[in-house]
Every structure is written in C-alpha cells, then in structure tokens.
Coordinates of N, CA, C and O in Angstrom, one line a residue:
M103 N 5.9 10.0 13.4 CA 5.8 8.5 13.2 C 5.9 7.8 14.5 O 6.9 8.0 15.2
S104 N 4.9 7.1 14.9 CA 4.8 6.5 16.1 C 5.2 5.0 16.0 O 5.0 4.4 14.9
N105 N 5.9 4.5 17.0 CA 6.3 3.1 16.9 C 5.3 2.2 17.7 O 5.7 1.1 18.0
I106 N 4.2 2.7 18.1 CA 3.2 1.9 18.8 C 2.0 1.6 17.9 O 1.5 2.6 17.3
L107 N 1.6 0.4 17.8 CA 0.4 0.1 16.9 C -0.8 0.6 17.5 O -1.1 0.7 18.7
A108 N -1.7 1.0 16.6 CA -3.0 1.6 17.0 C -4.1 0.6 17.1 O -5.3 1.0 17.1
F109 N -3.8 -0.7 17.1 CA -4.9 -1.7 17.1 C -5.4 -1.8 18.6 O -4.7 -1.7 19.5
Q110 N -6.7 -1.9 18.7 CA -7.3 -2.0 20.0 C -7.7 -3.5 20.2 O -8.3 -4.1 19.4
P111 N -7.3 -4.1 21.3 CA -7.6 -5.5 21.6 C -9.1 -5.6 21.9 O -9.8 -4.7 22.3
Y112 N -9.6 -6.8 21.6 CA -11.0 -7.1 21.9 C -11.1 -7.3 23.4 O -10.5 -8.3 23.9
E113 N -11.9 -6.5 24.1 CA -12.1 -6.7 25.5 C -13.5 -7.2 25.8 O -14.5 -6.7 25.2
N114 N -13.6 -8.2 26.6 CA -14.9 -8.7 27.1 C -15.7 -9.3 25.9 O -16.9 -9.4 26.0
E115 N -15.2 -9.5 24.8 CA -15.9 -10.2 23.7 C -14.9 -11.0 23.0 O -13.7 -10.8 23.0
E116 N -15.4 -12.0 22.3 CA -14.6 -12.9 21.6 C -14.1 -12.3 20.3 O -14.9 -11.7 19.6
R117 N -12.9 -12.6 20.0 CA -12.3 -12.1 18.7 C -12.9 -12.8 17.6 O -13.0 -14.0 17.6
P118 N -13.4 -12.1 16.5 CA -14.0 -12.8 15.4 C -12.9 -13.6 14.6 O -11.8 -13.1 14.5
Q119 N -13.3 -14.8 14.2 CA -12.4 -15.6 13.5 C -12.5 -15.4 12.0 O -13.5 -15.4 11.4
K120 N -11.3 -15.1 11.4 CA -11.3 -14.8 10.0 C -10.6 -16.0 9.3 O -9.7 -16.6 9.9
Q121 N -11.1 -16.3 8.2 CA -10.4 -17.4 7.4 C -9.2 -16.8 6.8 O -9.2 -15.8 6.1
R122 N -8.0 -17.4 7.0 CA -6.8 -17.0 6.4 C -6.7 -17.4 4.9 O -7.1 -18.5 4.6
K123 N -6.4 -16.4 4.1 CA -6.2 -16.8 2.7 C -5.0 -17.7 2.5 O -4.1 -17.6 3.3
P124 N -5.0 -18.5 1.5 CA -3.8 -19.3 1.3 C -2.5 -18.5 1.1 O -2.5 -17.5 0.5
Q125 N -1.5 -19.1 1.7 CA -0.2 -18.4 1.6 C 0.8 -19.2 0.7 O 0.7 -20.4 0.7
P126 N 1.6 -18.5 -0.1 CA 2.5 -19.2 -1.0 C 3.7 -19.9 -0.3 O 4.1 -19.4 0.8
N127 N 4.1 -21.0 -0.8 CA 5.3 -21.7 -0.4 C 5.1 -22.0 1.1 O 4.1 -22.5 1.6
D128 N 6.1 -21.6 2.0 CA 6.0 -21.9 3.4 C 5.8 -20.6 4.2 O 6.2 -20.5 5.3
K129 N 5.2 -19.6 3.6 CA 4.9 -18.3 4.3 C 4.1 -18.5 5.5 O 4.3 -17.8 6.5
A130 N 3.1 -19.3 5.5 CA 2.2 -19.6 6.7 C 3.0 -20.0 7.9 O 2.8 -19.6 9.0
L131 N 4.0 -20.9 7.6 CA 4.9 -21.4 8.7 C 5.7 -20.2 9.3 O 5.9 -20.2 10.5
L132 N 6.1 -19.4 8.5 CA 6.9 -18.2 8.9 C 6.0 -17.3 9.8 O 6.4 -16.8 10.9
L133 N 4.8 -17.0 9.4 CA 3.9 -16.2 10.1 C 3.5 -16.8 11.4 O 3.2 -16.1 12.4
D134 N 3.3 -18.1 11.5 CA 2.8 -18.8 12.7 C 3.9 -19.1 13.6 O 3.7 -19.5 14.8
N135 N 5.2 -19.0 13.2 CA 6.3 -19.4 14.1 C 6.4 -18.4 15.3 O 6.5 -17.2 15.1
P136 N 6.5 -19.0 16.5 CA 6.7 -18.1 17.7 C 8.0 -17.5 17.9 O 8.3 -16.8 18.8
E137 N 9.0 -17.7 17.0 CA 10.3 -17.2 17.1 C 10.5 -15.8 16.7 O 11.5 -15.2 16.8
G138 N 9.4 -15.1 16.3 CA 9.4 -13.7 16.0 C 9.8 -13.3 14.6 O 10.4 -12.3 14.4
F139 N 9.6 -14.1 13.7 CA 9.9 -13.8 12.3 C 9.0 -12.8 11.7 O 7.8 -12.7 12.1
E140 N 9.4 -12.0 10.8 CA 8.6 -10.9 10.2 C 8.6 -11.1 8.7 O 9.4 -11.8 8.1
I141 N 7.7 -10.4 8.1 CA 7.6 -10.3 6.7 C 7.9 -8.8 6.4 O 7.8 -8.0 7.2
Y142 N 8.2 -8.5 5.1 CA 8.5 -7.1 4.8 C 7.4 -6.5 3.9 O 6.6 -7.2 3.4
N143 N 7.4 -5.2 3.8 CA 6.5 -4.5 3.0 C 7.0 -4.6 1.5 O 8.0 -4.0 1.2
R144 N 6.3 -5.3 0.7 CA 6.7 -5.5 -0.7 C 6.7 -4.2 -1.5 O 7.5 -4.1 -2.4
E145 N 5.8 -3.3 -1.1 CA 5.8 -2.0 -1.9 C 7.1 -1.2 -1.7 O 7.4 -0.5 -2.6
L146 N 7.8 -1.4 -0.6 CA 9.1 -0.7 -0.5 C 10.0 -1.3 -1.6 O 10.7 -0.5 -2.2
M147 N 10.0 -2.6 -1.7 CA 10.9 -3.2 -2.7 C 10.5 -2.9 -4.2 O 11.3 -2.8 -5.1
R148 N 9.2 -2.8 -4.4 CA 8.7 -2.7 -5.7 C 8.7 -1.2 -6.2 O 8.8 -1.0 -7.4
K149 N 8.4 -0.3 -5.3 CA 8.3 1.1 -5.7 C 9.3 2.1 -5.1 O 9.9 2.9 -5.8
V150 N 9.4 2.0 -3.8 CA 10.2 3.0 -3.1 C 11.7 2.9 -3.3 O 12.4 3.9 -3.8
F151 N 12.3 1.7 -3.1 CA 13.7 1.6 -3.3 C 14.2 1.8 -4.7 O 15.2 2.5 -5.0
P152 N 13.4 1.3 -5.7 CA 13.8 1.6 -7.1 C 13.7 3.1 -7.4 O 14.6 3.6 -8.1
R153 N 12.7 3.8 -6.9 CA 12.7 5.2 -7.1 C 13.9 5.9 -6.5 O 14.5 6.8 -7.1
I154 N 14.2 5.6 -5.3 CA 15.4 6.2 -4.6 C 16.6 6.0 -5.4 O 17.4 6.9 -5.6
I155 N 16.9 4.8 -5.8 CA 18.1 4.4 -6.5 C 18.1 5.1 -7.9 O 19.2 5.7 -8.2
N156 N 17.0 5.1 -8.6 CA 17.0 5.8 -9.9 C 17.2 7.3 -9.7 O 17.9 7.9 -10.5
E157 N 16.5 7.9 -8.7 CA 16.8 9.4 -8.5 C 18.2 9.7 -8.2 O 18.8 10.7 -8.6
A158 N 18.8 8.8 -7.4 CA 20.2 9.0 -7.0 C 21.1 9.0 -8.2 O 21.9 9.9 -8.4
Y159 N 20.9 8.0 -9.0 CA 21.8 7.8 -10.2 C 21.5 8.8 -11.3 O 22.4 9.3 -12.0
D160 N 20.2 9.1 -11.5 CA 19.8 9.9 -12.7 C 19.7 11.4 -12.4 O 19.8 12.2 -13.3
V161 N 19.6 11.8 -11.1 CA 19.4 13.2 -10.7 C 20.7 13.7 -9.9 O 21.4 14.5 -10.4
V162 N 20.9 13.1 -8.8 CA 21.9 13.6 -7.9 C 23.3 13.3 -8.4 O 24.2 14.2 -8.4
Y163 N 23.6 12.1 -8.9 CA 24.9 11.7 -9.4 C 25.0 11.6 -10.9 O 25.9 11.0 -11.4
A164 N 24.1 12.3 -11.6 CA 24.1 12.2 -13.1 C 25.4 12.7 -13.7 O 25.9 12.1 -14.7
E165 N 26.0 13.7 -13.1 CA 27.3 14.2 -13.6 C 28.5 13.5 -13.1 O 29.6 13.9 -13.5
Y166 N 28.4 12.6 -12.2 CA 29.5 11.9 -11.6 C 30.0 10.8 -12.5 O 29.2 10.0 -13.0
K167 N 31.3 10.6 -12.6 CA 31.8 9.4 -13.3 C 31.7 8.2 -12.4 O 31.4 7.1 -12.8
R168 N 32.1 8.4 -11.1 CA 32.1 7.4 -10.1 C 30.9 7.6 -9.2 O 30.8 8.5 -8.5
K169 N 29.9 6.7 -9.2 CA 28.7 6.8 -8.5 C 28.7 5.9 -7.3 O 29.2 4.8 -7.4
P170 N 28.3 6.4 -6.1 CA 28.3 5.5 -4.9 C 27.2 4.4 -5.0 O 26.3 4.5 -5.8
E171 N 27.4 3.4 -4.3 CA 26.5 2.2 -4.3 C 25.3 2.5 -3.4 O 25.2 2.1 -2.2
I172 N 24.4 3.2 -4.0 CA 23.1 3.6 -3.2 C 22.3 2.4 -3.0 O 21.5 2.3 -2.1
R173 N 22.5 1.3 -3.8 CA 21.7 0.1 -3.6 C 21.9 -0.5 -2.2 O 21.1 -1.3 -1.7
D174 N 22.9 -0.1 -1.5 CA 23.2 -0.6 -0.2 C 22.1 -0.2 0.8 O 22.0 -0.7 1.9
I175 N 21.2 0.8 0.5 CA 20.2 1.2 1.4 C 19.2 0.1 1.7 O 18.7 0.0 2.7
V176 N 19.1 -0.8 0.7 CA 18.2 -2.0 0.9 C 18.7 -2.9 2.0 O 18.0 -3.3 2.9
A177 N 20.0 -3.3 1.9 CA 20.6 -4.2 2.9 C 20.6 -3.5 4.2 O 20.4 -4.1 5.3
F178 N 20.9 -2.2 4.2 CA 21.0 -1.4 5.5 C 19.6 -1.4 6.2 O 19.5 -1.6 7.4
Y179 N 18.6 -1.1 5.4 CA 17.2 -1.1 5.9 C 16.8 -2.4 6.5 O 16.3 -2.5 7.7
F180 N 17.1 -3.5 5.8 CA 16.7 -4.8 6.4 C 17.6 -5.2 7.6 O 17.1 -5.9 8.5
L181 N 18.8 -4.8 7.6 CA 19.6 -5.0 8.8 C 19.0 -4.3 10.0 O 18.9 -4.9 11.1
L182 N 18.6 -3.1 9.8 CA 18.0 -2.3 10.9 C 16.7 -3.0 11.4 O 16.5 -3.2 12.6
Q183 N 15.9 -3.5 10.5 CA 14.7 -4.1 10.9 C 14.9 -5.5 11.6 O 14.2 -5.9 12.4
S184 N 16.0 -6.1 11.3 CA 16.4 -7.4 11.9 C 16.8 -7.3 13.3 O 16.8 -8.2 14.1
Y185 N 17.2 -6.1 13.7 CA 17.7 -5.9 15.1 C 16.9 -4.9 15.9 O 17.5 -4.2 16.8
I186 N 15.6 -4.8 15.7 CA 14.8 -3.9 16.4 C 14.5 -4.5 17.8 O 14.3 -5.6 17.9
D187 N 14.5 -3.6 18.8 CA 14.2 -4.0 20.2 C 12.6 -4.1 20.2 O 12.0 -3.0 20.2
G188 N 12.1 -5.2 20.4 CA 10.7 -5.4 20.4 C 10.1 -5.6 21.8 O 8.9 -6.0 22.0
N189 N 10.9 -5.3 22.8 CA 10.4 -5.4 24.2 C 9.8 -4.0 24.7 O 10.5 -3.0 24.8
Y190 N 8.5 -4.0 24.9 CA 7.8 -2.8 25.3 C 8.2 -2.4 26.7 O 8.2 -1.2 27.0
F191 N 8.4 -3.4 27.6 CA 8.8 -3.2 28.9 C 10.2 -3.7 29.2 O 10.6 -4.7 28.6
R192 N 11.0 -3.0 30.0 CA 12.3 -3.5 30.4 C 12.1 -4.7 31.4 O 11.0 -4.9 31.9
A193 N 13.2 -5.3 31.8 CA 13.1 -6.4 32.8 C 12.6 -6.0 34.1 O 11.9 -6.8 34.8
D194 N 12.8 -4.7 34.5 CA 12.3 -4.2 35.8 C 10.9 -3.7 35.7 O 10.3 -3.2 36.7
G195 N 10.2 -3.9 34.6 CA 8.8 -3.5 34.4 C 8.5 -2.1 34.0 O 7.4 -1.7 33.7
T196 N 9.6 -1.3 33.8 CA 9.4 0.1 33.3 C 9.3 0.1 31.8 O 9.7 -0.8 31.1
L197 N 8.7 1.2 31.3 CA 8.6 1.3 29.8 C 10.0 1.4 29.2 O 10.9 2.1 29.7
N198 N 10.2 0.7 28.1 CA 11.5 0.7 27.4 C 11.5 1.8 26.4 O 10.8 1.8 25.4
D199 N 12.4 2.8 26.6 CA 12.5 4.0 25.7 C 13.1 3.6 24.4 O 13.0 4.4 23.4
R200 N 13.7 2.5 24.2 CA 14.2 2.1 22.9 C 13.3 1.1 22.2 O 13.8 0.4 21.3
F201 N 12.1 0.9 22.7 CA 11.1 0.0 22.0 C 11.0 0.5 20.5 O 10.7 1.6 20.3
G202 N 11.1 -0.4 19.6 CA 11.0 -0.1 18.2 C 12.3 0.4 17.6 O 12.3 0.7 16.4
A203 N 13.3 0.5 18.3 CA 14.6 1.1 17.8 C 15.6 0.0 17.5 O 15.6 -1.0 18.2
C204 N 16.4 0.2 16.5 CA 17.6 -0.6 16.3 C 18.7 0.3 16.8 O 18.9 1.4 16.4
F205 N 19.5 -0.3 17.7 CA 20.6 0.5 18.3 C 22.0 -0.2 18.1 O 22.8 -0.2 19.0
L206 N 22.2 -0.8 16.9 CA 23.5 -1.4 16.6 C 24.5 -0.3 16.5 O 24.3 0.8 16.0
N207 N 25.7 -0.6 17.0 CA 26.8 0.4 16.9 C 27.4 0.3 15.5 O 27.2 -0.7 14.7
Y208 N 28.3 1.3 15.2 CA 28.9 1.3 13.9 C 29.7 0.1 13.5 O 29.7 -0.4 12.4
E209 N 30.4 -0.4 14.5 CA 31.3 -1.6 14.3 C 30.5 -2.8 13.9 O 30.9 -3.6 13.0
T210 N 29.3 -3.0 14.5 CA 28.5 -4.2 14.2 C 27.9 -4.0 12.8 O 27.9 -5.0 12.0
I211 N 27.4 -2.8 12.5 CA 26.9 -2.6 11.1 C 28.0 -2.8 10.1 O 27.8 -3.4 9.0
Q212 N 29.2 -2.3 10.4 CA 30.3 -2.5 9.4 C 30.6 -4.0 9.2 O 30.9 -4.4 8.1
A213 N 30.6 -4.7 10.3 CA 30.9 -6.1 10.2 C 29.8 -6.9 9.4 O 30.1 -7.8 8.6
H214 N 28.6 -6.5 9.6 CA 27.5 -7.2 8.8 C 27.5 -6.8 7.4 O 27.3 -7.7 6.5
L215 N 27.6 -5.6 7.0 CA 27.5 -5.1 5.7 C 28.8 -4.9 4.9 O 28.8 -4.6 3.7
R216 N 29.9 -4.8 5.7 CA 31.2 -4.6 5.1 C 31.3 -3.3 4.4 O 31.7 -3.2 3.2
I217 N 30.8 -2.2 5.0 CA 30.8 -0.9 4.5 C 31.5 0.0 5.4 O 31.6 -0.3 6.6
D218 N 32.0 1.2 4.9 CA 32.7 2.1 5.7 C 31.8 2.9 6.6 O 30.6 3.1 6.3
R219 N 32.3 3.4 7.7 CA 31.5 4.2 8.7 C 30.8 5.4 8.1 O 29.6 5.6 8.4
N220 N 31.5 6.1 7.2 CA 30.9 7.2 6.5 C 29.7 6.8 5.7 O 28.7 7.6 5.5
R221 N 29.8 5.6 5.1 CA 28.6 5.2 4.2 C 27.4 4.9 5.1 O 26.3 5.0 4.6
I222 N 27.6 4.4 6.3 CA 26.5 4.2 7.2 C 25.7 5.5 7.4 O 24.5 5.5 7.3
N223 N 26.4 6.6 7.7 CA 25.8 7.9 7.9 C 25.0 8.3 6.6 O 23.9 8.8 6.7
L224 N 25.7 8.1 5.4 CA 25.0 8.5 4.2 C 23.8 7.7 3.9 O 22.7 8.2 3.6
L225 N 23.8 6.3 4.1 CA 22.7 5.5 3.9 C 21.5 5.8 4.9 O 20.4 5.9 4.5
A226 N 21.9 6.1 6.1 CA 20.9 6.5 7.1 C 20.2 7.8 6.7 O 19.0 8.0 6.8
A227 N 21.0 8.8 6.2 CA 20.5 10.1 5.8 C 19.6 10.0 4.6 O 18.5 10.6 4.6
I228 N 19.9 9.1 3.7 CA 19.1 8.9 2.5 C 17.7 8.3 2.9 O 16.7 8.7 2.5
L229 N 17.8 7.2 3.8 CA 16.5 6.6 4.2 C 15.7 7.6 5.1 O 14.5 7.6 4.9
E230 N 16.4 8.4 5.9 CA 15.6 9.4 6.7 C 15.0 10.5 5.9 O 13.8 10.8 6.1
T231 N 15.7 11.0 4.9 CA 15.1 12.1 4.1 C 13.9 11.6 3.2 O 13.1 12.3 2.8
N232 N 13.9 10.3 3.0 CA 12.8 9.7 2.2 C 11.7 9.2 3.1 O 10.7 8.6 2.6
G233 N 11.8 9.3 4.4 CA 10.7 9.0 5.3 C 10.6 7.5 5.7 O 9.6 7.1 6.3
I234 N 11.7 6.8 5.4 CA 11.6 5.3 5.7 C 12.1 5.0 7.1 O 11.7 4.1 7.8
I235 N 13.0 5.8 7.7 CA 13.5 5.6 9.0 C 13.5 7.0 9.7 O 13.4 8.1 9.1
R236 N 13.6 7.0 11.0 CA 13.8 8.1 11.9 C 15.0 7.8 12.7 O 15.1 6.7 13.2
T237 N 15.9 8.8 12.9 CA 17.0 8.6 13.8 C 17.0 9.5 15.0 O 16.5 10.6 14.8
T238 N 17.6 9.1 16.1 CA 17.7 10.0 17.2 C 19.1 9.7 17.8 O 19.6 8.6 17.7
G239 N 19.7 10.7 18.4 CA 20.9 10.5 19.2 C 20.6 10.2 20.6 O 19.6 10.7 21.2
H240 N 21.4 9.4 21.2 CA 21.1 9.0 22.6 C 22.5 9.0 23.3 O 23.4 8.4 22.8
Y241 N 22.5 9.5 24.5 CA 23.7 9.5 25.3 C 23.6 8.6 26.5 O 22.5 8.6 27.2
E242 N 24.6 7.8 26.8 CA 24.7 7.1 28.0 C 26.0 7.5 28.6 O 27.1 7.1 28.2
G243 N 25.9 8.4 29.6 CA 27.1 9.0 30.2 C 27.7 9.9 29.1 O 27.0 10.8 28.6
T244 N 28.9 9.7 28.8 CA 29.6 10.5 27.7 C 29.6 9.8 26.4 O 30.1 10.4 25.4
K245 N 29.1 8.6 26.3 CA 29.1 7.9 25.1 C 27.8 8.2 24.3 O 26.7 8.1 24.8
R246 N 28.0 8.5 23.0 CA 26.9 8.8 22.1 C 26.5 7.6 21.3 O 27.3 6.9 20.7
F247 N 25.2 7.3 21.2 CA 24.7 6.3 20.4 C 23.7 6.8 19.4 O 23.0 7.9 19.6
K248 N 23.5 6.2 18.3 CA 22.5 6.5 17.3 C 21.4 5.4 17.3 O 21.8 4.3 17.1
W249 N 20.2 5.8 17.5 CA 19.1 4.9 17.4 C 18.3 5.1 16.1 O 18.1 6.2 15.7
Y250 N 18.0 4.0 15.4 CA 17.3 4.0 14.2 C 15.9 3.4 14.4 O 15.7 2.3 15.0
F251 N 14.9 4.1 14.0 CA 13.5 3.7 14.1 C 12.9 3.5 12.7 O 12.4 4.4 12.1
P252 N 13.1 2.2 12.1 CA 12.6 2.0 10.8 C 11.0 1.9 10.8 O 10.5 1.4 11.7
S253 N 10.4 2.3 9.7 CA 9.0 2.2 9.5 C 8.7 0.8 9.0 O 9.3 0.4 8.0
F254 N 7.8 0.1 9.6 CA 7.4 -1.2 9.1 C 6.4 -1.1 7.9 O 6.5 -1.9 7.0
C255 N 5.5 -0.2 8.1 CA 4.4 -0.2 7.1 C 4.0 1.2 6.7 O 3.0 1.7 7.0
P256 N 4.9 1.8 6.0 CA 4.6 3.2 5.6 C 3.5 3.2 4.5 O 3.4 2.2 3.7
R257 N 2.8 4.3 4.4 CA 1.9 4.5 3.3 C 2.7 4.9 2.1 O 3.5 5.8 2.2
I258 N 2.4 4.4 0.9 CA 3.2 4.6 -0.3 C 2.3 5.0 -1.4 O 1.3 4.4 -1.7
T259 N 2.8 6.0 -2.2 CA 2.0 6.5 -3.4 C 2.4 5.5 -4.5 O 3.3 4.7 -4.4
D260 N 1.6 5.6 -5.6 CA 1.9 4.8 -6.8 C 3.2 5.1 -7.4 O 3.8 4.2 -8.0
D261 N 3.7 6.3 -7.2 CA 5.0 6.6 -7.8 C 6.2 6.4 -6.8 O 7.3 6.8 -7.1
G262 N 5.9 5.8 -5.7 CA 7.0 5.4 -4.8 C 7.4 6.3 -3.7 O 8.5 6.2 -3.2
Y263 N 6.6 7.3 -3.4 CA 6.9 8.2 -2.3 C 6.2 7.8 -1.0 O 5.1 7.3 -1.1
I264 N 6.8 8.1 0.1 CA 6.2 7.8 1.4 C 5.2 8.9 1.7 O 5.5 10.1 1.5
V265 N 4.1 8.6 2.4 CA 3.1 9.6 2.8 C 3.2 9.6 4.3 O 3.1 8.5 5.0
N266 N 3.4 10.8 4.9 CA 3.6 10.8 6.4 C 2.2 10.7 7.1 O 1.2 10.6 6.4
E267 N 2.2 10.8 8.4 CA 1.0 10.7 9.2 C 0.0 11.8 9.0 O -1.2 11.7 9.4
F268 N 0.4 12.9 8.4 CA -0.5 14.1 8.1 C -1.0 14.0 6.7 O -1.7 15.0 6.3
G269 N -0.7 13.0 6.0 CA -1.2 12.8 4.6 C -0.3 13.5 3.6 O -0.7 13.7 2.4
E270 N 0.9 14.1 4.0 CA 1.7 14.8 3.1 C 2.8 13.8 2.4 O 3.3 13.0 3.1
I271 N 3.0 14.0 1.1 CA 4.0 13.2 0.5 C 5.4 13.7 0.8 O 5.6 15.0 0.8
I272 N 6.3 12.8 1.2 CA 7.6 13.2 1.6 C 8.5 13.3 0.4 O 8.8 12.2 -0.2
K273 N 9.0 14.5 0.1 CA 9.9 14.6 -1.1 C 11.3 14.7 -0.5 O 11.5 15.5 0.4
P274 N 12.2 13.9 -0.9 CA 13.6 13.9 -0.3 C 14.4 15.2 -0.6 O 14.2 15.8 -1.6
D275 N 15.3 15.5 0.3 CA 16.2 16.6 0.1 C 17.5 16.0 -0.5 O 18.2 15.3 0.2
F276 N 17.7 16.2 -1.7 CA 18.8 15.6 -2.4 C 20.2 16.0 -1.9 O 21.2 15.4 -2.2
S277 N 20.3 17.1 -1.2 CA 21.6 17.6 -0.7 C 22.1 16.6 0.3 O 23.4 16.5 0.5
V278 N 21.3 15.8 1.0 CA 21.9 14.8 2.0 C 22.5 13.6 1.2 O 23.2 12.8 1.8
Y279 N 22.2 13.4 -0.1 CA 22.9 12.3 -0.8 C 24.3 12.6 -1.1 O 25.1 11.7 -1.4
L280 N 24.7 13.9 -1.0 CA 26.1 14.3 -1.4 C 27.0 14.3 -0.2 O 26.5 14.5 1.0
P281 N 28.3 14.0 -0.4 CA 29.2 14.1 0.7 C 29.2 15.5 1.3 O 29.0 16.5 0.6
K282 N 29.6 15.7 2.5 CA 29.5 17.0 3.2 C 30.4 18.0 2.5 O 30.0 19.2 2.4
R283 N 31.5 17.6 1.9 CA 32.4 18.6 1.2 C 31.8 19.1 -0.1 O 32.2 20.0 -0.7
R284 N 30.7 18.4 -0.6 CA 30.1 18.8 -1.9 C 28.8 19.5 -1.8 O 28.2 19.9 -2.7
R285 N 28.3 19.7 -0.5 CA 26.9 20.2 -0.3 C 27.0 21.7 -0.5 O 27.8 22.5 -0.2

C-alpha cells in the first residue's frame, strides 16, 4: 500500500475543465476550503465497518458474555486520519519519511478517545488485519514510536472486504481480535 498518489500532473498543456456536479448542503465549501479539510470514504462506513463489527460480535466474541467495544475502531480510524502528516518535504527540503503517517503517541490517543492503552493496540490490530491501516515501528534514539498509515481510498468489495493492490481480497485473521492471553 503506497501513500503517494499515482496521479500525473498535466505538463505543458492546460488542464481540462470539468463541470463539478452539485454538492449537498455545504460540502462544496468544505472541498474548496484551503484549510486542508478532507472527506471520508463512505463505503468504509456503509460496508466495511459494519462487517468488521458484526464479525467480531457474531463470530469472534459469540461465546463471550462481556464483549469489547469494537465500534471504537471507527473513532480510532478517523482520529488517525485527522492527524496525518501531509508534508511531503521536511523544512530542510529533504523527503519526509513520515509523510502519510499518523504518529500520535499513546497518551494523546488516550486523551482524545478516553480508551485504555491496551485497547489502542487491539483497535490498531483489527484495522490492520482488515487492510484499513498499516503500522510500522520507528525508533528515535532509544524511544520507540508507532506510526499508523491509514488508507484513504481502499478498494472495497460489495460484501465489505478490502481489496489489496494485487487484487486479492483481504480476509482478517480473527486471532488478533482476542486478548494475548486467549490466543
């Protein structure tokens, strides 16, 4: 999953002007605003997140009396998207290796979502096994950081599964949904 867009700019020719279709409510203002506002992929909300939540409750946690709040993956995903580093170059002109990454620390995520540190790891693992985010570990000196690379526009099947760049449907590993002591 690459975090660089594959669009080619128009060189030495004028960009064709397309008529924008009408936008509901104040969506056009949001899209035209130079403050960097984004819109979300509605298919994630309509197909993918409901599938993940239903599979968690009906398959993974079916025998549990107390089921974890898997619905928090939605808030967690949108928090990650809200704090992505969109600077392709650093201030010194070098390429930014964290371009496209959200690198919030655990304390900040806990403060925003009011969830336990262990739940952050669980939610990230669920999103990652479903192909919605990619995580990497990063060290600065002896301090370890986790970088999250959320997908903005994944390809989605009609039944709510993500399709990777090779055209393969990503089926989640349900073992990551369980606490480490139950795997």
